Amino acid sequence: MPDVLVRNIDEKTLNNWKKRAKRNNRSLQAELKDVIDSLGRTDPEEVKKEIRATLEKYKAEGRQFSDSVEHIREIRDR
């Protein structure tokens, strides 16, 4: 299996990954491999299709969605 080497990772970023690995009872390498494998299997176009289909289904069921723009602005401007 091929190897990948990533250099110059921000120390805070690396520490966050180490914490995440510890929470999941995995080594740092196993945690990063899991994330890379998961994201590598995900086709962005398929995800978009699933989201659109779900949204259309919800609309057909009559579900209402609030506009969260104001809420996001409020949080951002704090």
Short mmCIF file of N, CA and C in Angstrom, two decimals:
data_model
loop_
_atom_site.label_atom_id
_atom_site.label_comp_id
_atom_site.label_asym_id
_atom_site.label_seq_id
_atom_site.Cartn_x
_atom_site.Cartn_y
_atom_site.Cartn_z
N MET A 1 0.85 -1.17 0.00
CA MET A 1 0.00 0.00 0.00
C MET A 1 0.90 1.24 0.00
N PRO A 2 0.58 2.24 -0.81
CA PRO A 2 1.41 3.44 -0.88
C PRO A 2 1.37 4.24 0.42
N ASP A 3 2.43 5.00 0.64
CA ASP A 3 2.52 5.88 1.80
C ASP A 3 2.37 7.33 1.37
N VAL A 4 1.95 8.16 2.31
CA VAL A 4 1.84 9.59 2.08
C VAL A 4 2.53 10.29 3.24
N LEU A 5 3.32 11.32 2.93
CA LEU A 5 3.99 12.10 3.96
C LEU A 5 3.49 13.54 3.85
N VAL A 6 3.02 14.08 4.95
CA VAL A 6 2.54 15.46 4.97
C VAL A 6 3.45 16.26 5.88
N ARG A 7 4.03 17.32 5.35
CA ARG A 7 4.96 18.13 6.13
C ARG A 7 4.34 19.47 6.51
N ASN A 8 4.94 20.10 7.49
CA ASN A 8 4.60 21.47 7.90
C ASN A 8 3.14 21.64 8.32
N ILE A 9 2.65 20.71 9.11
CA ILE A 9 1.30 20.82 9.65
C ILE A 9 1.34 21.75 10.86
N ASP A 10 0.40 22.64 10.93
CA ASP A 10 0.30 23.55 12.07
C ASP A 10 0.21 22.74 13.36
N GLU A 11 0.94 23.18 14.37
CA GLU A 11 1.00 22.44 15.63
C GLU A 11 -0.37 22.29 16.28
N LYS A 12 -1.17 23.35 16.25
CA LYS A 12 -2.51 23.30 16.84
C LYS A 12 -3.38 22.29 16.09
N THR A 13 -3.27 22.30 14.78
CA THR A 13 -4.03 21.35 13.96
C THR A 13 -3.64 19.91 14.31
N LEU A 14 -2.35 19.68 14.41
CA LEU A 14 -1.88 18.33 14.75
C LEU A 14 -2.37 17.91 16.13
N ASN A 15 -2.30 18.82 17.08
CA ASN A 15 -2.79 18.50 18.44
C ASN A 15 -4.28 18.18 18.43
N ASN A 16 -5.05 18.91 17.63
CA ASN A 16 -6.49 18.62 17.53
C ASN A 16 -6.72 17.23 16.95
N TRP A 17 -5.93 16.83 15.96
CA TRP A 17 -6.06 15.49 15.39
C TRP A 17 -5.68 14.42 16.41
N LYS A 18 -4.66 14.71 17.20
CA LYS A 18 -4.25 13.75 18.24
C LYS A 18 -5.36 13.57 19.27
N LYS A 19 -6.00 14.67 19.66
CA LYS A 19 -7.11 14.60 20.62
C LYS A 19 -8.26 13.79 20.04
N ARG A 20 -8.56 14.04 18.78
CA ARG A 20 -9.64 13.31 18.12
C ARG A 20 -9.33 11.81 18.07
N ALA A 21 -8.09 11.49 17.74
CA ALA A 21 -7.69 10.08 17.68
C ALA A 21 -7.84 9.43 19.05
N LYS A 22 -7.42 10.14 20.08
CA LYS A 22 -7.52 9.61 21.44
C LYS A 22 -8.98 9.36 21.82
N ARG A 23 -9.88 10.32 21.49
CA ARG A 23 -11.31 10.16 21.79
C ARG A 23 -11.88 8.92 21.10
N ASN A 24 -11.35 8.62 19.92
CA ASN A 24 -11.84 7.47 19.15
C ASN A 24 -11.04 6.20 19.42
N ASN A 25 -10.16 6.26 20.43
CA ASN A 25 -9.33 5.11 20.80
C ASN A 25 -8.54 4.55 19.62
N ARG A 26 -7.93 5.48 18.86
CA ARG A 26 -7.12 5.08 17.71
C ARG A 26 -5.79 5.81 17.76
N SER A 27 -4.85 5.29 17.02
CA SER A 27 -3.59 6.01 16.85
C SER A 27 -3.84 7.18 15.90
N LEU A 28 -2.93 8.13 15.91
CA LEU A 28 -3.05 9.27 14.99
C LEU A 28 -3.10 8.78 13.55
N GLN A 29 -2.23 7.84 13.22
CA GLN A 29 -2.20 7.30 11.86
C GLN A 29 -3.53 6.65 11.49
N ALA A 30 -4.09 5.87 12.39
CA ALA A 30 -5.36 5.20 12.11
C ALA A 30 -6.49 6.22 11.94
N GLU A 31 -6.47 7.27 12.76
CA GLU A 31 -7.50 8.31 12.67
C GLU A 31 -7.43 9.02 11.32
N LEU A 32 -6.23 9.44 10.94
CA LEU A 32 -6.06 10.14 9.67
C LEU A 32 -6.40 9.23 8.48
N LYS A 33 -6.00 7.98 8.57
CA LYS A 33 -6.32 7.03 7.48
C LYS A 33 -7.82 6.86 7.34
N ASP A 34 -8.52 6.77 8.46
CA ASP A 34 -9.97 6.62 8.43
C ASP A 34 -10.63 7.83 7.75
N VAL A 35 -10.19 9.02 8.10
CA VAL A 35 -10.76 10.24 7.51
C VAL A 35 -10.45 10.29 6.02
N ILE A 36 -9.22 10.02 5.65
CA ILE A 36 -8.84 10.04 4.23
C ILE A 36 -9.64 9.00 3.45
N ASP A 37 -9.76 7.79 3.99
CA ASP A 37 -10.53 6.75 3.31
C ASP A 37 -12.00 7.15 3.16
N SER A 38 -12.58 7.70 4.22
CA SER A 38 -13.99 8.10 4.18
C SER A 38 -14.23 9.19 3.14
N LEU A 39 -13.39 10.20 3.16
CA LEU A 39 -13.56 11.30 2.22
C LEU A 39 -13.24 10.88 0.79
N GLY A 40 -12.30 9.96 0.65
CA GLY A 40 -11.94 9.49 -0.68
C GLY A 40 -13.03 8.67 -1.34
N ARG A 41 -13.89 8.07 -0.55
CA ARG A 41 -14.99 7.27 -1.09
C ARG A 41 -16.21 8.12 -1.41
N THR A 42 -16.22 9.35 -0.93
CA THR A 42 -17.39 10.21 -1.09
C THR A 42 -17.29 10.99 -2.39
N ASP A 43 -18.28 10.82 -3.26
CA ASP A 43 -18.34 11.58 -4.50
C ASP A 43 -19.18 12.82 -4.26
N PRO A 44 -18.59 14.01 -4.35
CA PRO A 44 -19.33 15.25 -4.07
C PRO A 44 -20.61 15.40 -4.89
N GLU A 45 -20.59 14.96 -6.12
CA GLU A 45 -21.79 15.07 -6.96
C GLU A 45 -22.91 14.18 -6.45
N GLU A 46 -22.57 13.00 -5.95
CA GLU A 46 -23.58 12.12 -5.39
C GLU A 46 -24.17 12.71 -4.11
N VAL A 47 -23.33 13.33 -3.31
CA VAL A 47 -23.81 13.97 -2.08
C VAL A 47 -24.78 15.09 -2.43
N LYS A 48 -24.44 15.89 -3.43
CA LYS A 48 -25.34 16.98 -3.87
C LYS A 48 -26.68 16.42 -4.32
N LYS A 49 -26.65 15.32 -5.07
CA LYS A 49 -27.89 14.71 -5.55
C LYS A 49 -28.75 14.24 -4.37
N GLU A 50 -28.11 13.63 -3.38
CA GLU A 50 -28.84 13.15 -2.20
C GLU A 50 -29.46 14.31 -1.44
N ILE A 51 -28.72 15.38 -1.29
CA ILE A 51 -29.24 16.56 -0.57
C ILE A 51 -30.42 17.15 -1.32
N ARG A 52 -30.29 17.29 -2.63
CA ARG A 52 -31.39 17.85 -3.43
C ARG A 52 -32.63 16.96 -3.34
N ALA A 53 -32.43 15.65 -3.41
CA ALA A 53 -33.56 14.72 -3.34
C ALA A 53 -34.24 14.80 -1.99
N THR A 54 -33.46 14.90 -0.93
CA THR A 54 -34.03 15.02 0.42
C THR A 54 -34.80 16.32 0.56
N LEU A 55 -34.25 17.40 0.05
CA LEU A 55 -34.92 18.70 0.12
C LEU A 55 -36.25 18.66 -0.63
N GLU A 56 -36.25 18.07 -1.81
CA GLU A 56 -37.49 17.96 -2.59
C GLU A 56 -38.53 17.11 -1.86
N LYS A 57 -38.06 16.04 -1.24
CA LYS A 57 -38.96 15.17 -0.47
C LYS A 57 -39.60 15.95 0.67
N TYR A 58 -38.78 16.70 1.40
CA TYR A 58 -39.29 17.49 2.53
C TYR A 58 -40.27 18.55 2.05
N LYS A 59 -39.96 19.19 0.94
CA LYS A 59 -40.88 20.21 0.39
C LYS A 59 -42.21 19.57 0.00
N ALA A 60 -42.14 18.39 -0.61
CA ALA A 60 -43.36 17.69 -1.02
C ALA A 60 -44.20 17.30 0.19
N GLU A 61 -43.54 17.07 1.33
CA GLU A 61 -44.25 16.74 2.57
C GLU A 61 -44.80 17.99 3.26
N GLY A 62 -44.47 19.15 2.70
CA GLY A 62 -44.97 20.40 3.27
C GLY A 62 -44.15 20.95 4.42
N ARG A 63 -42.96 20.45 4.58
CA ARG A 63 -42.11 20.96 5.67
C ARG A 63 -41.67 22.39 5.36
N GLN A 64 -41.59 23.18 6.40
CA GLN A 64 -41.16 24.57 6.27
C GLN A 64 -39.74 24.71 6.80
N PHE A 65 -38.96 25.54 6.14
CA PHE A 65 -37.59 25.79 6.56
C PHE A 65 -37.43 27.27 6.81
N SER A 66 -36.86 27.60 7.97
CA SER A 66 -36.64 29.00 8.28
C SER A 66 -35.37 29.47 7.58
N ASP A 67 -35.30 30.77 7.35
CA ASP A 67 -34.11 31.37 6.76
C ASP A 67 -33.14 31.65 7.90
N SER A 68 -32.01 31.03 7.87
CA SER A 68 -31.06 31.15 8.98
C SER A 68 -30.03 32.26 8.79
N VAL A 69 -30.18 33.05 7.73
CA VAL A 69 -29.20 34.10 7.44
C VAL A 69 -29.07 35.07 8.61
N GLU A 70 -30.19 35.53 9.13
CA GLU A 70 -30.14 36.49 10.24
C GLU A 70 -29.48 35.88 11.47
N HIS A 71 -29.80 34.64 11.74
CA HIS A 71 -29.20 33.96 12.89
C HIS A 71 -27.68 33.84 12.72
N ILE A 72 -27.24 33.49 11.54
CA ILE A 72 -25.81 33.36 11.27
C ILE A 72 -25.12 34.71 11.40
N ARG A 73 -25.74 35.77 10.87
CA ARG A 73 -25.16 37.11 11.00
C ARG A 73 -25.03 37.51 12.46
N GLU A 74 -26.05 37.19 13.23
CA GLU A 74 -26.05 37.51 14.66
C GLU A 74 -24.87 36.84 15.36
N ILE A 75 -24.68 35.58 15.08
CA ILE A 75 -23.58 34.83 15.69
C ILE A 75 -22.23 35.38 15.22
N ARG A 76 -22.14 35.64 13.93
CA ARG A 76 -20.89 36.13 13.34
C ARG A 76 -20.48 37.47 13.93
N ASP A 77 -21.45 38.35 14.16
CA ASP A 77 -21.17 39.72 14.59
C ASP A 77 -20.95 39.86 16.09
N ARG A 78 -20.98 38.79 16.83
CA ARG A 78 -20.77 38.87 18.29
C ARG A 78 -19.37 39.31 18.62
#
